[in-house]
mmCIF file of C-alpha atoms and ligand atoms in Angstrom:
data_model
loop_
_atom_site.group_PDB
_atom_site.id
_atom_site.type_symbol
_atom_site.label_atom_id
_atom_site.label_comp_id
_atom_site.label_asym_id
_atom_site.label_seq_id
_atom_site.Cartn_x
_atom_site.Cartn_y
_atom_site.Cartn_z
ATOM 1 C CA MET A 186 96.476 172.559 131.865
ATOM 2 C CA THR A 187 99.872 171.051 132.731
ATOM 3 C CA SER A 188 102.694 171.634 130.242
ATOM 4 C CA LEU A 189 103.945 168.757 128.116
ATOM 5 C CA LYS A 190 107.204 166.940 128.834
ATOM 6 C CA THR A 191 110.058 167.264 126.358
ATOM 7 C CA PHE A 192 110.411 164.152 124.235
ATOM 8 C CA ASP A 193 113.903 162.795 124.641
ATOM 9 C CA ILE A 194 114.353 159.220 123.467
ATOM 10 C CA GLN A 195 116.880 158.273 126.172
ATOM 11 C CA THR A 196 114.564 159.536 128.906
ATOM 12 C CA VAL A 197 111.639 157.704 127.323
ATOM 13 C CA ARG A 198 113.657 154.474 127.228
ATOM 14 C CA GLU A 199 114.418 155.012 130.933
ATOM 15 C CA ASP A 200 110.664 155.133 131.608
ATOM 16 C CA PHE A 201 110.320 151.494 130.467
ATOM 17 C CA PRO A 202 112.106 149.076 132.848
ATOM 18 C CA ILE A 203 111.989 146.176 130.364
ATOM 19 C CA LEU A 204 114.155 148.204 127.955
ATOM 20 C CA LYS A 205 116.946 148.355 130.528
ATOM 21 C CA ALA A 206 117.431 144.614 130.341
ATOM 22 C CA ASP A 207 119.899 143.094 127.905
ATOM 23 C CA LEU A 208 118.510 140.388 125.676
ATOM 24 C CA ASN A 209 121.009 137.839 124.370
ATOM 25 C CA GLY A 210 123.777 140.274 125.343
ATOM 26 C CA LYS A 211 122.260 143.171 123.372
ATOM 27 C CA PRO A 212 120.138 146.138 124.431
ATOM 28 C CA LEU A 213 116.461 145.408 123.809
ATOM 29 C CA ILE A 214 114.922 147.166 120.822
ATOM 30 C CA TYR A 215 111.220 146.338 120.717
ATOM 31 C CA PHE A 216 109.290 146.634 117.428
ATOM 32 C CA ASP A 217 106.104 144.668 118.128
ATOM 33 C CA ASN A 218 104.030 147.541 119.543
ATOM 34 C CA ALA A 219 101.066 146.849 117.262
ATOM 35 C CA ALA A 220 100.698 143.474 119.011
ATOM 36 C CA THR A 221 101.180 144.944 122.479
ATOM 37 C CA THR A 222 103.157 147.801 123.995
ATOM 38 C CA GLN A 223 105.640 147.679 126.868
ATOM 39 C CA LYS A 224 104.625 149.319 130.151
ATOM 40 C CA PRO A 225 106.196 152.409 131.703
ATOM 41 C CA GLN A 226 107.283 152.273 135.351
ATOM 42 C CA VAL A 227 104.426 154.577 136.401
ATOM 43 C CA VAL A 228 101.871 152.012 135.197
ATOM 44 C CA LEU A 229 103.656 149.208 137.083
ATOM 45 C CA ASP A 230 103.771 151.437 140.183
ATOM 46 C CA THR A 231 100.011 152.026 139.999
ATOM 47 C CA LEU A 232 99.343 148.292 139.874
ATOM 48 C CA GLN A 233 101.488 147.706 142.950
ATOM 49 C CA GLN A 234 100.018 150.690 144.748
ATOM 50 C CA TYR A 235 96.500 149.482 144.018
ATOM 51 C CA TYR A 236 97.133 146.086 145.624
ATOM 52 C CA GLN A 237 99.097 147.568 148.537
ATOM 53 C CA GLU A 238 96.804 150.436 149.403
ATOM 54 C CA MET A 239 93.273 149.924 148.153
ATOM 55 C CA ASN A 240 92.492 146.377 147.044
ATOM 56 C CA ALA A 241 88.791 145.644 147.674
ATOM 57 C CA ASN A 242 85.715 144.846 145.654
ATOM 58 C CA ILE A 243 84.037 147.892 144.170
ATOM 59 C CA HIS A 244 80.537 149.389 144.258
ATOM 60 C CA ARG A 245 79.302 147.078 147.005
ATOM 61 C CA GLY A 246 81.285 147.769 150.188
ATOM 62 C CA ILE A 247 81.127 150.867 152.374
ATOM 63 C CA HIS A 248 84.438 150.291 154.157
ATOM 64 C CA THR A 249 87.462 152.512 153.468
ATOM 65 C CA LEU A 250 89.245 150.227 151.025
ATOM 66 C CA ALA A 251 86.068 149.607 149.012
ATOM 67 C CA GLU A 252 85.524 153.330 148.760
ATOM 68 C CA ARG A 253 89.121 153.930 147.650
ATOM 69 C CA ALA A 254 89.014 151.174 145.049
ATOM 70 C CA THR A 255 85.629 152.326 143.721
ATOM 71 C CA ALA A 256 86.830 155.921 143.449
ATOM 72 C CA ALA A 257 90.011 154.896 141.608
ATOM 73 C CA TYR A 258 88.100 152.646 139.195
ATOM 74 C CA GLU A 259 85.537 155.364 138.454
ATOM 75 C CA GLU A 260 88.277 157.989 138.021
ATOM 76 C CA THR A 261 89.579 155.910 135.118
ATOM 77 C CA ARG A 262 86.142 156.169 133.540
ATOM 78 C CA ASP A 263 86.304 159.971 133.795
ATOM 79 C CA THR A 264 89.817 160.007 132.315
ATOM 80 C CA LEU A 265 88.691 157.827 129.417
ATOM 81 C CA GLN A 266 85.619 159.982 128.844
ATOM 82 C CA THR A 267 87.914 162.966 128.354
ATOM 83 C CA PHE A 268 90.424 160.893 126.351
ATOM 84 C CA ILE A 269 87.888 160.173 123.576
ATOM 85 C CA ASN A 270 85.637 163.176 124.268
ATOM 86 C CA ALA A 271 82.496 161.173 125.070
ATOM 87 C CA GLU A 272 79.493 163.292 126.017
ATOM 88 C CA HIS A 273 78.541 161.197 129.070
ATOM 89 C CA ARG A 274 80.682 159.179 131.496
ATOM 90 C CA GLU A 275 78.178 156.312 131.396
ATOM 91 C CA GLU A 276 78.995 155.852 127.703
ATOM 92 C CA ILE A 277 82.348 154.363 128.775
ATOM 93 C CA VAL A 278 82.033 150.620 129.452
ATOM 94 C CA PHE A 279 85.038 148.599 130.596
ATOM 95 C CA THR A 280 85.606 145.284 128.823
ATOM 96 C CA ARG A 281 88.477 142.805 128.560
ATOM 97 C CA GLY A 282 89.649 144.422 125.325
ATOM 98 C CA THR A 283 88.782 145.203 121.722
ATOM 99 C CA THR A 284 87.754 141.625 120.967
ATOM 100 C CA GLU A 285 85.314 141.486 123.854
ATOM 101 C CA GLY A 286 83.983 144.930 122.889
ATOM 102 C CA ILE A 287 83.107 143.808 119.358
ATOM 103 C CA ASN A 288 81.613 140.535 120.603
ATOM 104 C CA LEU A 289 79.530 142.515 123.087
ATOM 105 C CA ILE A 290 78.158 144.756 120.317
ATOM 106 C CA ALA A 291 77.466 141.805 117.986
ATOM 107 C CA GLN A 292 75.710 139.816 120.717
ATOM 108 C CA THR A 293 73.635 142.727 122.061
ATOM 109 C CA ALA A 294 73.019 145.335 119.312
ATOM 110 C CA GLY A 295 73.545 142.712 116.598
ATOM 111 C CA ARG A 296 71.098 140.278 118.148
ATOM 112 C CA PHE A 297 68.605 143.059 118.908
ATOM 113 C CA TYR A 298 68.565 144.778 115.503
ATOM 114 C CA LEU A 299 69.538 142.212 112.830
ATOM 115 C CA LYS A 300 66.863 140.410 110.845
ATOM 116 C CA GLN A 301 66.942 137.856 108.041
ATOM 117 C CA GLY A 302 68.374 139.415 104.866
ATOM 118 C CA ASP A 303 69.922 142.440 106.619
ATOM 119 C CA GLU A 304 73.514 143.283 105.719
ATOM 120 C CA VAL A 305 76.540 143.834 107.925
ATOM 121 C CA LEU A 306 79.516 145.555 106.286
ATOM 122 C CA ILE A 307 83.157 145.173 107.230
ATOM 123 C CA SER A 308 86.292 145.946 105.194
ATOM 124 C CA ALA A 309 88.875 143.659 103.614
ATOM 125 C CA MET A 310 91.507 144.836 106.124
ATOM 126 C CA GLU A 311 89.820 143.792 109.366
ATOM 127 C CA HIS A 312 91.482 141.993 112.263
ATOM 128 C CA HIS A 313 89.823 138.591 112.971
ATOM 129 C CA SER A 314 88.213 140.203 115.994
ATOM 130 C CA ASN A 315 86.123 142.333 113.654
ATOM 131 C CA ILE A 316 85.226 139.445 111.340
ATOM 132 C CA VAL A 317 84.330 136.391 113.392
ATOM 133 C CA PRO A 318 81.841 138.001 115.848
ATOM 134 C CA TRP A 319 79.874 139.261 112.810
ATOM 135 C CA GLN A 320 80.026 135.887 111.055
ATOM 136 C CA MET A 321 78.598 134.283 114.190
ATOM 137 C CA ILE A 322 75.670 136.682 114.648
ATOM 138 C CA CYS A 323 74.941 136.850 110.881
ATOM 139 C CA GLU A 324 74.713 133.076 110.763
ATOM 140 C CA GLU A 325 72.364 133.038 113.720
ATOM 141 C CA LYS A 326 70.131 135.791 112.295
ATOM 142 C CA GLY A 327 70.238 134.908 108.593
ATOM 143 C CA ALA A 328 71.966 138.228 107.884
ATOM 144 C CA ILE A 329 74.613 138.703 105.202
ATOM 145 C CA LEU A 330 78.207 139.758 105.863
ATOM 146 C CA LYS A 331 79.692 141.872 103.071
ATOM 147 C CA VAL A 332 83.269 143.039 102.614
ATOM 148 C CA MET A 333 84.243 146.520 101.411
ATOM 149 C CA PRO A 334 87.213 146.230 99.018
ATOM 150 C CA ILE A 335 90.706 147.725 99.277
ATOM 151 C CA PHE A 336 93.290 148.715 96.660
ATOM 152 C CA ASP A 337 96.692 147.042 96.276
ATOM 153 C CA ASN A 338 98.412 149.867 98.165
ATOM 154 C CA GLY A 339 96.284 149.075 101.237
ATOM 155 C CA GLU A 340 93.844 151.978 100.914
ATOM 156 C CA LEU A 341 90.126 151.429 101.227
ATOM 157 C CA ASP A 342 88.214 151.785 97.942
ATOM 158 C CA LEU A 343 86.029 154.519 99.413
ATOM 159 C CA ASP A 344 83.729 154.939 96.408
ATOM 160 C CA ALA A 345 82.988 151.213 96.320
ATOM 161 C CA ALA A 346 82.558 151.155 100.116
ATOM 162 C CA LEU A 347 80.047 154.026 100.083
ATOM 163 C CA GLU A 348 78.206 152.366 97.199
ATOM 164 C CA MET A 349 77.793 149.192 99.258
ATOM 165 C CA ILE A 350 75.973 150.984 102.082
ATOM 166 C CA ASN A 351 72.282 150.698 101.186
ATOM 167 C CA GLU A 352 68.837 150.316 102.765
ATOM 168 C CA ARG A 353 69.571 146.677 103.709
ATOM 169 C CA THR A 354 72.682 147.703 105.671
ATOM 170 C CA ARG A 355 72.072 147.529 109.441
ATOM 171 C CA ILE A 356 75.624 147.674 110.796
ATOM 172 C CA VAL A 357 78.918 148.965 109.389
ATOM 173 C CA SER A 358 81.919 147.838 111.437
ATOM 174 C CA ILE A 359 85.308 149.058 110.287
ATOM 175 C CA VAL A 360 88.858 149.361 111.529
ATOM 176 C CA TYR A 361 90.126 152.935 112.018
ATOM 177 C CA VAL A 362 93.803 152.004 111.575
ATOM 178 C CA SER A 363 94.854 148.661 110.098
ATOM 179 C CA ASN A 364 97.192 146.635 112.315
ATOM 180 C CA SER A 365 98.941 145.036 109.333
ATOM 181 C CA LEU A 366 98.919 147.811 106.692
ATOM 182 C CA GLY A 367 98.965 150.899 108.893
ATOM 183 C CA THR A 368 96.234 152.475 106.744
ATOM 184 C CA ILE A 369 94.187 155.200 108.414
ATOM 185 C CA ASN A 370 90.681 154.771 107.029
ATOM 186 C CA PRO A 371 88.408 157.676 106.004
ATOM 187 C CA ILE A 372 85.765 156.640 108.522
ATOM 188 C CA LYS A 373 83.910 159.974 108.672
ATOM 189 C CA PRO A 374 82.155 159.677 105.248
ATOM 190 C CA ILE A 375 81.401 156.022 105.992
ATOM 191 C CA ILE A 376 79.753 156.923 109.290
ATOM 192 C CA GLU A 377 77.779 159.720 107.581
ATOM 193 C CA LYS A 378 76.504 157.469 104.802
ATOM 194 C CA ALA A 379 75.627 154.703 107.275
ATOM 195 C CA HIS A 380 73.586 157.144 109.337
ATOM 196 C CA GLN A 381 71.773 158.478 106.256
ATOM 197 C CA LEU A 382 70.531 154.920 105.779
ATOM 198 C CA ASN A 383 69.828 154.280 109.479
ATOM 199 C CA ALA A 384 72.661 151.794 109.933
ATOM 200 C CA LEU A 385 74.722 151.568 113.139
ATOM 201 C CA THR A 386 78.463 152.201 113.059
ATOM 202 C CA VAL A 387 81.202 150.382 114.976
ATOM 203 C CA ILE A 388 84.816 151.601 114.892
ATOM 204 C CA ASP A 389 87.684 149.288 115.838
ATOM 205 C CA ALA A 390 90.106 151.874 117.231
ATOM 206 C CA ALA A 391 92.595 149.351 118.686
ATOM 207 C CA GLN A 392 95.450 150.796 116.621
ATOM 208 C CA ALA A 393 94.199 154.372 116.464
ATOM 209 C CA VAL A 394 94.066 155.670 120.030
ATOM 210 C CA SER A 395 97.817 155.478 120.644
ATOM 211 C CA HIS A 396 98.711 157.440 117.501
ATOM 212 C CA PHE A 397 96.316 160.374 117.248
ATOM 213 C CA ASP A 398 93.425 162.004 119.066
ATOM 214 C CA VAL A 399 90.118 160.210 118.665
ATOM 215 C CA ASP A 400 86.968 162.267 119.269
ATOM 216 C CA VAL A 401 83.793 160.178 119.337
ATOM 217 C CA GLN A 402 81.512 163.210 119.195
ATOM 218 C CA ALA A 403 83.268 164.655 116.141
ATOM 219 C CA LEU A 404 83.164 161.224 114.486
ATOM 220 C CA ASN A 405 79.544 160.767 115.585
ATOM 221 C CA THR A 406 80.008 156.980 115.652
ATOM 222 C CA ASP A 407 77.547 154.790 117.552
ATOM 223 C CA PHE A 408 80.230 152.499 118.981
ATOM 224 C CA LEU A 409 84.032 152.563 119.249
ATOM 225 C CA VAL A 410 86.305 150.033 120.936
ATOM 226 C CA PHE A 411 89.962 149.696 121.941
ATOM 227 C CA SER A 412 92.346 147.850 124.277
ATOM 228 C CA SER A 413 94.452 149.203 127.127
ATOM 229 C CA HIS A 414 97.447 146.983 126.345
ATOM 230 C CA LYS A 415 98.162 148.684 123.016
ATOM 231 C CA LEU A 416 98.165 152.034 124.812
ATOM 232 C CA TYR A 417 100.984 151.312 127.328
ATOM 233 C CA GLY A 418 98.395 150.072 129.851
ATOM 234 C CA PRO A 419 97.918 146.585 131.316
ATOM 235 C CA THR A 420 96.465 143.605 129.462
ATOM 236 C CA GLY A 421 92.959 142.377 130.229
ATOM 237 C CA VAL A 422 91.087 145.671 130.066
ATOM 238 C CA GLY A 423 89.500 147.568 127.211
ATOM 239 C CA VAL A 424 87.032 150.314 126.504
ATOM 240 C CA LEU A 425 83.709 150.179 124.741
ATOM 241 C CA TYR A 426 82.172 153.525 123.876
ATOM 242 C CA GLY A 427 78.491 153.483 122.934
ATOM 243 C CA LYS A 428 75.995 156.303 122.487
ATOM 244 C CA LYS A 429 73.877 156.508 125.607
ATOM 245 C CA ALA A 430 70.508 156.124 123.863
ATOM 246 C CA ILE A 431 71.693 152.989 122.074
ATOM 247 C CA LEU A 432 73.260 151.430 125.176
ATOM 248 C CA GLU A 433 69.970 152.063 126.956
ATOM 249 C CA ALA A 434 67.943 150.442 124.180
ATOM 250 C CA ILE A 435 69.920 147.220 123.706
ATOM 251 C CA PRO A 436 69.861 144.210 126.062
ATOM 252 C CA PRO A 437 72.748 143.436 128.459
ATOM 253 C CA TYR A 438 75.609 141.146 127.425
ATOM 254 C CA GLN A 439 76.364 138.893 130.388
ATOM 255 C CA GLY A 440 74.237 138.284 133.486
ATOM 256 C CA GLY A 441 75.330 138.348 137.140
ATOM 257 C CA GLY A 442 76.903 140.690 139.730
ATOM 258 C CA GLU A 443 77.103 144.467 139.143
ATOM 259 C CA MET A 444 74.714 144.457 136.121
ATOM 260 C CA ILE A 445 71.652 143.857 138.292
ATOM 261 C CA LYS A 446 69.540 146.270 140.268
ATOM 262 C CA ASP A 447 67.094 143.782 141.803
ATOM 263 C CA VAL A 448 66.982 140.025 141.493
ATOM 264 C CA SER A 449 64.308 137.552 142.391
ATOM 265 C CA PHE A 450 63.785 134.087 140.998
ATOM 266 C CA GLU A 451 60.925 135.467 138.925
ATOM 267 C CA LYS A 452 62.455 138.643 137.523
ATOM 268 C CA THR A 453 65.627 140.722 137.407
ATOM 269 C CA THR A 454 65.825 144.471 136.840
ATOM 270 C CA TYR A 455 69.023 145.552 135.153
ATOM 271 C CA ASN A 456 71.324 148.178 136.564
ATOM 272 C CA GLU A 457 71.726 151.592 134.975
ATOM 273 C CA LEU A 458 74.522 152.477 132.547
ATOM 274 C CA PRO A 459 77.360 151.701 132.389
ATOM 275 C CA TYR A 460 77.014 148.939 135.020
ATOM 276 C CA LYS A 461 74.376 147.144 132.941
ATOM 277 C CA PHE A 462 77.274 146.006 130.727
ATOM 278 C CA GLU A 463 79.836 145.272 133.467
ATOM 279 C CA ALA A 464 78.707 141.928 134.915
ATOM 280 C CA GLY A 465 80.778 140.345 137.678
ATOM 281 C CA THR A 466 83.810 141.705 139.519
ATOM 282 C CA PRO A 467 85.715 143.644 136.865
ATOM 283 C CA ASN A 468 89.447 143.842 136.302
ATOM 284 C CA ILE A 469 89.815 146.587 138.899
ATOM 285 C CA ALA A 470 93.594 146.859 139.239
ATOM 286 C CA ASP A 471 94.299 146.959 135.519
ATOM 287 C CA THR A 472 91.503 149.449 134.936
ATOM 288 C CA VAL A 473 92.954 151.727 137.617
ATOM 289 C CA ALA A 474 96.378 151.478 135.948
ATOM 290 C CA LEU A 475 94.900 152.308 132.529
ATOM 291 C CA LYS A 476 94.300 155.817 133.862
ATOM 292 C CA THR A 477 98.034 156.155 134.542
ATOM 293 C CA ALA A 478 98.821 154.898 131.025
ATOM 294 C CA VAL A 479 96.567 157.517 129.447
ATOM 295 C CA GLU A 480 98.142 160.203 131.626
ATOM 296 C CA TYR A 481 101.580 158.979 130.524
ATOM 297 C CA VAL A 482 100.644 159.314 126.828
ATOM 298 C CA ASN A 483 99.064 162.719 127.495
ATOM 299 C CA SER A 484 102.203 163.902 129.281
ATOM 300 C CA TYR A 485 104.028 163.920 125.922
ATOM 301 C CA GLY A 486 101.001 164.606 123.746
ATOM 302 C CA LYS A 487 100.106 162.411 120.803
ATOM 303 C CA PRO A 488 101.371 164.798 118.074
ATOM 304 C CA VAL A 489 104.870 164.542 119.586
ATOM 305 C CA LEU A 490 104.702 160.742 119.682
ATOM 306 C CA ALA A 491 103.316 160.646 116.122
ATOM 307 C CA ASN A 492 106.226 162.801 114.900
ATOM 308 C CA GLN A 493 108.752 160.430 116.383
ATOM 309 C CA GLU A 494 106.898 157.437 114.902
ATOM 310 C CA ASN A 495 106.711 159.023 111.440
ATOM 311 C CA ASP A 496 110.429 159.822 111.496
ATOM 312 C CA LEU A 497 111.193 156.210 112.413
ATOM 313 C CA LEU A 498 108.886 154.908 109.684
ATOM 314 C CA SER A 499 110.563 157.021 106.984
ATOM 315 C CA TYR A 500 114.018 156.124 108.257
ATOM 316 C CA ALA A 501 113.281 152.384 108.376
ATOM 317 C CA THR A 502 111.510 152.316 104.995
ATOM 318 C CA ALA A 503 114.395 154.125 103.288
ATOM 319 C CA LEU A 504 117.032 151.978 104.965
ATOM 320 C CA LEU A 505 115.361 148.650 104.212
ATOM 321 C CA THR A 506 114.682 149.655 100.583
ATOM 322 C CA GLU A 507 118.329 150.526 100.194
ATOM 323 C CA GLU A 508 119.880 147.604 102.092
ATOM 324 C CA ILE A 509 117.658 144.627 101.298
ATOM 325 C CA GLU A 510 117.450 143.420 97.745
ATOM 326 C CA GLY A 511 113.901 142.554 96.715
ATOM 327 C CA PHE A 512 112.370 144.476 99.639
ATOM 328 C CA ILE A 513 108.676 145.105 98.909
ATOM 329 C CA PRO A 514 106.706 147.162 101.456
ATOM 330 C CA VAL A 515 103.102 146.017 101.969
ATOM 331 C CA GLY A 516 100.695 148.827 102.814
ATOM 332 C CA THR A 517 101.773 152.125 101.309
ATOM 333 C CA ALA A 518 98.628 154.177 101.875
ATOM 334 C CA LYS A 519 99.148 157.943 101.752
ATOM 335 C CA ASN A 520 97.558 158.248 105.160
ATOM 336 C CA LYS A 521 99.184 155.644 107.420
ATOM 337 C CA VAL A 522 100.722 155.130 110.861
ATOM 338 C CA SER A 523 104.100 153.637 111.715
ATOM 339 C CA VAL A 524 103.641 149.992 110.756
ATOM 340 C CA LEU A 525 106.144 148.489 108.359
ATOM 341 C CA SER A 526 105.003 145.258 106.724
ATOM 342 C CA PHE A 527 107.011 143.817 103.855
ATOM 343 C CA ARG A 528 107.796 140.890 101.627
ATOM 344 C CA ILE A 529 111.198 139.938 100.284
ATOM 345 C CA GLU A 530 111.202 138.757 96.720
ATOM 346 C CA GLY A 531 112.139 135.100 96.432
HETATM 347 N N1 PMP B 723 91.596 145.023 116.144
HETATM 348 C C1 PMP B 723 92.819 145.425 115.770
HETATM 349 C C2 PMP B 723 92.957 146.404 114.650
HETATM 350 C C3 PMP B 723 93.938 144.927 116.434
HETATM 351 O O1 PMP B 723 95.152 145.329 116.070
HETATM 352 C C4 PMP B 723 93.767 144.019 117.507
HETATM 353 C C5 PMP B 723 94.957 143.423 118.224
HETATM 354 N N2 PMP B 723 96.001 143.015 117.403
HETATM 355 C C6 PMP B 723 92.471 143.645 117.855
HETATM 356 C C7 PMP B 723 91.411 144.176 117.162
HETATM 357 C C8 PMP B 723 92.207 142.708 118.987
HETATM 358 O O2 PMP B 723 92.590 143.308 120.188
HETATM 359 P P1 PMP B 723 92.635 142.478 121.539
HETATM 360 O O3 PMP B 723 93.451 141.265 121.253
HETATM 361 O O4 PMP B 723 93.291 143.406 122.502
HETATM 362 O O5 PMP B 723 91.236 142.155 121.904
#
C-alpha cells in the first residue's frame, strides 16, 4: 500500500488549475462543491492523454488502440469495485450519472417488480433525481409513492421511517447524504428492515462517496449510485452498483450496441454483466479519467479530507452566526457533512 500524501491546503490549491485564476480581480474561492467539484490537473492530464494516446472504440476492435482503450476503461471498473468494496467487478455499471442510475433502476427493476398497490418509499429530503423517476414508474404501474418524514433539524425520523416499511413495500430508495441539509442518514437499519420484508433498497450516494468510505457489502444494499463529477472526476459519467443476482434477473435498460450478444431480426440475446446495461459507445474518456480522480482522493485518504471539511464547517458556522444578524442555519443534524445552508431573518 502506498503512503498517503500530507494534506497542505496550498499544495492542494496548486493541484486545481482553475483555482490559480483570478476572478473579478480576486483569487477564486469555490464553495459549490455539492453541485459539482473542480478537477485536479491529474484528471485533466488523463483526459488529454486518453485522446492523444489511446482513443478508439472499446470491446470491439483488436487493433492496438482499441486494446489500450478497452484496458483503460476496464481498469476504471476494477478501481471502482475496490472503491466501494463490491464483491464482483461486473456489479459496477457505468452510467451518465446518479440521475441516469436511478432512472435505470426504476425502469428495469421498478418495471419488473412493481405491481398495482405496491409501495415505493423515499424520504422527505430527496434530490429530484430520486423523486421523479419513482413518480413516473409508480404512475405507470399503479404503485404508491410514500415519503418518510424528517424532523425540523434535518434528521430523518427513523422510527417513523421503519414503521412505514411493511409487506406492501417493494422498493426503498433513500439518499445517503442530503445535498441541501448535509444530513448523513442511518441507512443500515432501513436496509435491514427493507430486506426483512423482501423489499429492494436503492442508495443515492451522490454526496456520500467524496466524504467517507462507502462499503456496499457492509451496507448490504441492493443498489447504490453516484456521479463522477462530484468526486473530482469529469462530468457525464456515473456508477451504478447492483447485486449480481438482481442485475442478472432484471431486464436491460436501453437496447443497441455493447448490450447485445447476438442479434437477428427475430431475436436478440443480451450480453453478460455488466455490458447488458451499457448500451452504445460509452463515455470512454471520462470513465478512464474517473479512475485518476478516485486515485487522487485516495492519495490523501477520505478521513483527512473529512477533517479539513469539518474544520471549515465549524469555522464558517461560528463566523456566520457571529457576523450576520438573523443568521439561521438550515440542517443541523448531529451527523452531517460540510454543507452550510441558511436563511437570514427578514
Ligand atoms: N442526488 C443527490 C443527493 C445529488 O446531490 C445530486 C446532484 N446535485 C443528484 C442526485 C443528481 O446527480 P447528477 O446530476 O450528477 O445526476
